Structures are given as structure tokens and as C-alpha cells.
mmCIF file of C-alpha atoms in Angstrom:
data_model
loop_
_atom_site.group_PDB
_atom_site.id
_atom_site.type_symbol
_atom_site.label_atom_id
_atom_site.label_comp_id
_atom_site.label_asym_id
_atom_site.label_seq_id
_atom_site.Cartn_x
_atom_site.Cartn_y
_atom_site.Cartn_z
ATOM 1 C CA UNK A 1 89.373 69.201 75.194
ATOM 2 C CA UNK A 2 87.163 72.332 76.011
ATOM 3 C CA UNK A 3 89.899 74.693 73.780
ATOM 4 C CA UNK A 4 89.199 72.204 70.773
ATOM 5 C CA UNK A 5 85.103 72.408 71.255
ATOM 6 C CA UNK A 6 85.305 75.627 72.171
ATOM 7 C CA UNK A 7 87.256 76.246 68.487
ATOM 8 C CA UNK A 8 84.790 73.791 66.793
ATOM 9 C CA UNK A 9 82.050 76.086 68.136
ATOM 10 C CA UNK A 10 83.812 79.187 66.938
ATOM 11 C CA UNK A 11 84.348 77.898 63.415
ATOM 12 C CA UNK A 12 80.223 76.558 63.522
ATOM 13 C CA UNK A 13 78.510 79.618 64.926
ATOM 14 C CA UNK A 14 80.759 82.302 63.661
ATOM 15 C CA UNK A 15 82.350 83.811 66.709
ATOM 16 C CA UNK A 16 86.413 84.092 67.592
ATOM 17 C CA UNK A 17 88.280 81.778 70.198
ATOM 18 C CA UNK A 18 91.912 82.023 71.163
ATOM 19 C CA UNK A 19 93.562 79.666 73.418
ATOM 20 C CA UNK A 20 96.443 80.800 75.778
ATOM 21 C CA UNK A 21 98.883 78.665 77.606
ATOM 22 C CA UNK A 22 98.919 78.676 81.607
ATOM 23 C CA UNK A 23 101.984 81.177 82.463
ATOM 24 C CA UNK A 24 104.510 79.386 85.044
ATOM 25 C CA UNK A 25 105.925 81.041 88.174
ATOM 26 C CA UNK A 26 109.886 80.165 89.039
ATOM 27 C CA UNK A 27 108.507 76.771 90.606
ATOM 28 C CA UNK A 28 107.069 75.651 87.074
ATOM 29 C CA UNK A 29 103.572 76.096 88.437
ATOM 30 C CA UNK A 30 100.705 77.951 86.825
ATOM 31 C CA UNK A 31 100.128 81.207 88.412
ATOM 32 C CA UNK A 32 96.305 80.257 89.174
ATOM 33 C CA UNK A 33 94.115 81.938 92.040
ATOM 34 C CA UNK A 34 93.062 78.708 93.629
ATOM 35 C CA UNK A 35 97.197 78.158 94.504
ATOM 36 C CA UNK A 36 96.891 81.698 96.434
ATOM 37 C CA UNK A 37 93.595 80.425 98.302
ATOM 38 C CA UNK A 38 94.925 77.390 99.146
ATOM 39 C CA UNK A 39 98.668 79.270 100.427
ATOM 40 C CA UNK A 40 96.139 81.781 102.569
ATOM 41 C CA UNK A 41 94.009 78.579 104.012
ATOM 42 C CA UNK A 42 97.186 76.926 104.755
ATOM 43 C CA UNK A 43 98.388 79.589 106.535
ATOM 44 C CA UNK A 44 101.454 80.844 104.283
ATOM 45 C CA UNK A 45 100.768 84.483 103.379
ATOM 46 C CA UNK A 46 104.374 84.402 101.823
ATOM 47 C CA UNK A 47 103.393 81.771 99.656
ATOM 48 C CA UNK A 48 100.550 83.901 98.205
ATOM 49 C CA UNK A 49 102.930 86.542 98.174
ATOM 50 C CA UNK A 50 105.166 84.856 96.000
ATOM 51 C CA UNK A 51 102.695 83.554 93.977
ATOM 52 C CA UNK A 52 101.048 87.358 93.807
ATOM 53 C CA UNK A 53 103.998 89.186 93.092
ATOM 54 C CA UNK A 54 103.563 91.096 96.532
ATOM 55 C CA UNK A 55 102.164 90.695 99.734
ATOM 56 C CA UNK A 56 98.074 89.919 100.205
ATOM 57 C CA UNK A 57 96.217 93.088 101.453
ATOM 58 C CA UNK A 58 92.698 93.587 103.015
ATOM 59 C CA UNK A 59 91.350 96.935 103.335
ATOM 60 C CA UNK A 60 88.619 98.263 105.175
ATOM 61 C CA UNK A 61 87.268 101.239 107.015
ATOM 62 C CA UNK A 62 87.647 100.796 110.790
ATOM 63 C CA UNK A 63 84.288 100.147 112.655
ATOM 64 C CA UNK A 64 83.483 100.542 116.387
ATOM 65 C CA UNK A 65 84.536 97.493 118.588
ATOM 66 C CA UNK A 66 83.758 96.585 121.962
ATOM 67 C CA UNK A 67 86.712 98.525 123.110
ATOM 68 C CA UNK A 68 88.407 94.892 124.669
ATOM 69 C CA UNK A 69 91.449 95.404 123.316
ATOM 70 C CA UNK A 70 91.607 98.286 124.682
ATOM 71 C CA UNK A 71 90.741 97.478 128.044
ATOM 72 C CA UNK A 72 93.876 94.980 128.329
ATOM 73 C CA UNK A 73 96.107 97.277 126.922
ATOM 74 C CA UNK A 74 96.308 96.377 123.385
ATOM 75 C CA UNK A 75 93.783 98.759 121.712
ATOM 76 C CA UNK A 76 92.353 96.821 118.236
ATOM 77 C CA UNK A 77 91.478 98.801 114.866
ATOM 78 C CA UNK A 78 88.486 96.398 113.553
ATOM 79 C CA UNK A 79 87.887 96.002 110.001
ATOM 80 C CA UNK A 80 85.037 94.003 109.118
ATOM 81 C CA UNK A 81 86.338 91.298 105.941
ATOM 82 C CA UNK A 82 83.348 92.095 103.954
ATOM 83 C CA UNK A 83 83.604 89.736 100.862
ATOM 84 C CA UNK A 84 87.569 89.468 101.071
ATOM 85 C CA UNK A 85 88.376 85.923 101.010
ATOM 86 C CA UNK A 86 89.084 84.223 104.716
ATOM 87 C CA UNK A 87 92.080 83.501 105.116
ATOM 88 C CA UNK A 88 92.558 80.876 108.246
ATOM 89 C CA UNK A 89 91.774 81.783 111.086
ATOM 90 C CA UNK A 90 94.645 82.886 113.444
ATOM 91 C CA UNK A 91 97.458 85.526 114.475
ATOM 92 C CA UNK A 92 99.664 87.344 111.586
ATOM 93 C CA UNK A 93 102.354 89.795 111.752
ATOM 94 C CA UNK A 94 101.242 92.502 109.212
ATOM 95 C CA UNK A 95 102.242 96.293 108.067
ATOM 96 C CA UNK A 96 98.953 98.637 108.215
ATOM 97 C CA UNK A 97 99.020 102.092 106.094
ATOM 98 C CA UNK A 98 96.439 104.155 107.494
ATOM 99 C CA UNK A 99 94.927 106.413 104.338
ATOM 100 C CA UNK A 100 95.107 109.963 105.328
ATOM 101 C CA UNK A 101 94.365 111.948 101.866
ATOM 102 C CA UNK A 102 96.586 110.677 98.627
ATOM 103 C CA UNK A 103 99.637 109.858 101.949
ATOM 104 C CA UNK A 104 99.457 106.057 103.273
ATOM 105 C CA UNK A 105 101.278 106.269 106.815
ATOM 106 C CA UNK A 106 102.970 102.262 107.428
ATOM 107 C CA UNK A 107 103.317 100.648 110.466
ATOM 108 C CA UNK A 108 104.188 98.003 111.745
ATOM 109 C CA UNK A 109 101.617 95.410 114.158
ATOM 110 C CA UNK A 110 100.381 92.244 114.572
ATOM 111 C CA UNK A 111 96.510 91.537 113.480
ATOM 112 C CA UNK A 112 94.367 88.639 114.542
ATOM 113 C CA UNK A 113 91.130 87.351 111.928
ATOM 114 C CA UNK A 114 88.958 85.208 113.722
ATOM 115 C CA UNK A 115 85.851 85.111 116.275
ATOM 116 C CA UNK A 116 87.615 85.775 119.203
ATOM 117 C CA UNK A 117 86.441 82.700 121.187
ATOM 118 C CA UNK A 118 88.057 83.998 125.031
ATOM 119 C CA UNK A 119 84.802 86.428 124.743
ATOM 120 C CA UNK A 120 82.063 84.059 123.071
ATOM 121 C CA UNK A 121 82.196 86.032 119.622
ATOM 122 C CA UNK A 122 80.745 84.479 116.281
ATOM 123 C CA UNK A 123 81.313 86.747 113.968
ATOM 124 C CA UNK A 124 84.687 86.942 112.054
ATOM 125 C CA UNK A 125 86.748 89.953 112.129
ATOM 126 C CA UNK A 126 90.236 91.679 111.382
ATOM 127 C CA UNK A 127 91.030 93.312 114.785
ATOM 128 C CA UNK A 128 94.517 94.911 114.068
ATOM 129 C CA UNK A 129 97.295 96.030 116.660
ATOM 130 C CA UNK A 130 99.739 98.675 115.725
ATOM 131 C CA UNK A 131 102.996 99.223 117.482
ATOM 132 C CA UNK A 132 103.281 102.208 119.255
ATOM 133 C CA UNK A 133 100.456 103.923 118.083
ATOM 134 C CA UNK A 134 97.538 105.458 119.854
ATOM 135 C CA UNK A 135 96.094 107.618 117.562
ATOM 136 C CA UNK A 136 92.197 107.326 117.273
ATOM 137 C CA UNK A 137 91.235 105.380 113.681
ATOM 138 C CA UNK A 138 87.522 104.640 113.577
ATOM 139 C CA UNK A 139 86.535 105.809 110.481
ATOM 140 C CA UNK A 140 89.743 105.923 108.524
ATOM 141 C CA UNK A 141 90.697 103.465 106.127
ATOM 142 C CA UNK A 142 93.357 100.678 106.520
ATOM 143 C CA UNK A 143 95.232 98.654 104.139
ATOM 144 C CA UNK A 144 96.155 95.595 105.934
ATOM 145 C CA UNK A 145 99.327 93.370 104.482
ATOM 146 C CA UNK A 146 99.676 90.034 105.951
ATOM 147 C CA UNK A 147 103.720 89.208 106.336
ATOM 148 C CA UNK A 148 103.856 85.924 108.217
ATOM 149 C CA UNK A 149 101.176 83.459 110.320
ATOM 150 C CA UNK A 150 102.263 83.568 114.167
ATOM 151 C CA UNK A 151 99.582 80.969 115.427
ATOM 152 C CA UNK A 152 96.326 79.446 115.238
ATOM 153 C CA UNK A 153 93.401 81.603 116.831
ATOM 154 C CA UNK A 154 92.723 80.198 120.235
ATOM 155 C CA UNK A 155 90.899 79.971 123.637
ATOM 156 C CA UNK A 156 92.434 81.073 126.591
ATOM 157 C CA UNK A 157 91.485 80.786 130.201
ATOM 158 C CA UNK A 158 91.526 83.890 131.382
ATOM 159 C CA UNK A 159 91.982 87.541 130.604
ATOM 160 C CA UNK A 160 96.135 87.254 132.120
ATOM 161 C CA UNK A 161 96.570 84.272 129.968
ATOM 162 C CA UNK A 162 95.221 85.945 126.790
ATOM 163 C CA UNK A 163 97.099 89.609 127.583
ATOM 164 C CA UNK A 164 100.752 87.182 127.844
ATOM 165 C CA UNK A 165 100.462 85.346 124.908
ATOM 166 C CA UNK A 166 99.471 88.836 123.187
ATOM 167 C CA UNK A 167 102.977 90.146 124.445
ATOM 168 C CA UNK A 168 104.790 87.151 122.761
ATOM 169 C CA UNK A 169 102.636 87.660 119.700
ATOM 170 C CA UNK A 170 103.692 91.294 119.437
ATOM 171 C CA UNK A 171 107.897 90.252 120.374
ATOM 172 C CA UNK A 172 107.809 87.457 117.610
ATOM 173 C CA UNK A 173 106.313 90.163 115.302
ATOM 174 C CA UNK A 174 108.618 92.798 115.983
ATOM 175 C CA UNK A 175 111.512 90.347 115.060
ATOM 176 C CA UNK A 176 109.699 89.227 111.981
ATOM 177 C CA UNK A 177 109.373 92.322 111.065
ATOM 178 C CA UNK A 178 112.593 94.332 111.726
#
């Protein structure tokens, strides 16, 4: 209906229109950003990925934290998500290549987007967690690729509570990501 006025308008006022079909991915759905939202909100970064044609990326310089993760062992790179689109809330298993001139160095982590809600935060952030790696990153830039959704971001009790599930967060990634 809006092709056909649109064309009707075109033919009227003297300007060009030219319709195109929707292109179909191997499920015989239109390739369509909303699909890739609603795969990100849902918690499927390999559904986006599929629908993308590779895996969804977020890249941002590293800013100064509150040196937490740190603290319990698991030192954080934070990236703030600036106007990316959010994707839920929760744990991922991810591959990070840190920018170091025209070279992108991968590794593998695990990378948590939320508020943090053990320490009372509000604002939401990408705190990434790279696998034997201690090198110091604020400043550089990251290009963060979501692989797989671990778990919903959560609450814990305490600082011991929060540090084990960490540990199973980084052992399910490792295998995920072997």
C-alpha cells in the first residue's frame, strides 16, 4: 500500500520511486534490524549473529572503574555503551581484540553489561574480563564480540558468593569458547 502511493506520488510530483523486495535469510525470514534487537533482548547473540552474518560487536575506549574487579581478583576493562543498543542485561562469553596500531590482539573472556546491583550501581556498563591477561588497558580501545549469554545479571549476598559464581562464569566460558 505505501509502495503503490508512494509510486502514485512519484508519477504526480515528478520524482523517482523503486520498490525492492525484503531479502530472506536460510529461515525464509526478512533480514530486518528489529529481528537482531529482538535476538540481543532475548538474550541469543548467536541469533543476531546469524541473522548479521557475524558476531555483534561493541567497541569502546576503556574508562577508569572503581577498581572492584580488581580487588576480588577478576580485574574488569569498562567500556561505557554509549549509544550502542542494550542488549539484556546479564553475563556473556565474548572474544575482546584490544587495538594496538593497524594489529587487533584477540582474547578470549567473559564480559558482564549491566548495573552491577551487589555494589548499588545505576548506571549500565560493559565491564569485560579477559583470560589470563593483566596488562593495563585504560585508554586503549576494545572491540567486544558477544559469543553466547551465560546468565541473567544478578544480586548476590556477599562478596564470596559473587567471586564463586564469577569462577563458574569464567569455566563455562572457557568451554564455550575452546
Amino acid at each position: 500500500a505505501h509502495c503503490d502511493l508512494l509510486l502514485a506520488m512519484g508519477a504526480e510530483q515528478g520524482f523517482g520511486f523503486t520498490a525492492v523486495n525484503a531479502i530472506e535469510d536460510g529461515t525464509g525470514e526478512p533480514y530486518s534490524s528489529t529481528r537482531i534487537r529482538d535476538r540481543l533482548m532475548a538474550g541469543d547473540p548467536r541469533g543476531a549473529a546469524a541473522i548479521l552474518g557475524r558476531d555483534v560487536e561493541i567497541e569502546g575506549r576503556v574508562i577508569a572503574g572503581e577498581s572492584r574487579g580488581h580487588a576480588i581478583g577478576f580485574p574488569t576493562a569498562n567500556i561505557s555503551l554509549g549509544s550502542y543498543l542494550r542488549p539484556v542485561n546479564g553475563v556473556y562469553a565474548i572474544r575482546a581484540g584490544i587495538e594496538n596500531g593497524a594489529d587487533v590482539e584477540w582474547r578470549n573472556g567473559v564480559a558482564n553489561i549491566g548495573v552491577r546491583p551487589t555494589f548499588g550501581a545505576e548506571s549500565i556498563i560493559l565491564e569485560v574480563y579477559l583470560f589470563d591477561f593483566d596488562d593495563d588497558l585504560y585508554g586503549r580501545r576494545l572491540r567486544v564480540r558477544l559469543i553466547d549469554f551465560l546468565r541473567e545479571e544478578k544480586k548476590f549476598d556477599g562478596i564470596d558468593d559473587l567471586k564463586a559464581q564469577i569462577a563458574l562464569d569464567v569455566t563455562k566460558a572457557k568451554e564455550i569458547l575452546q
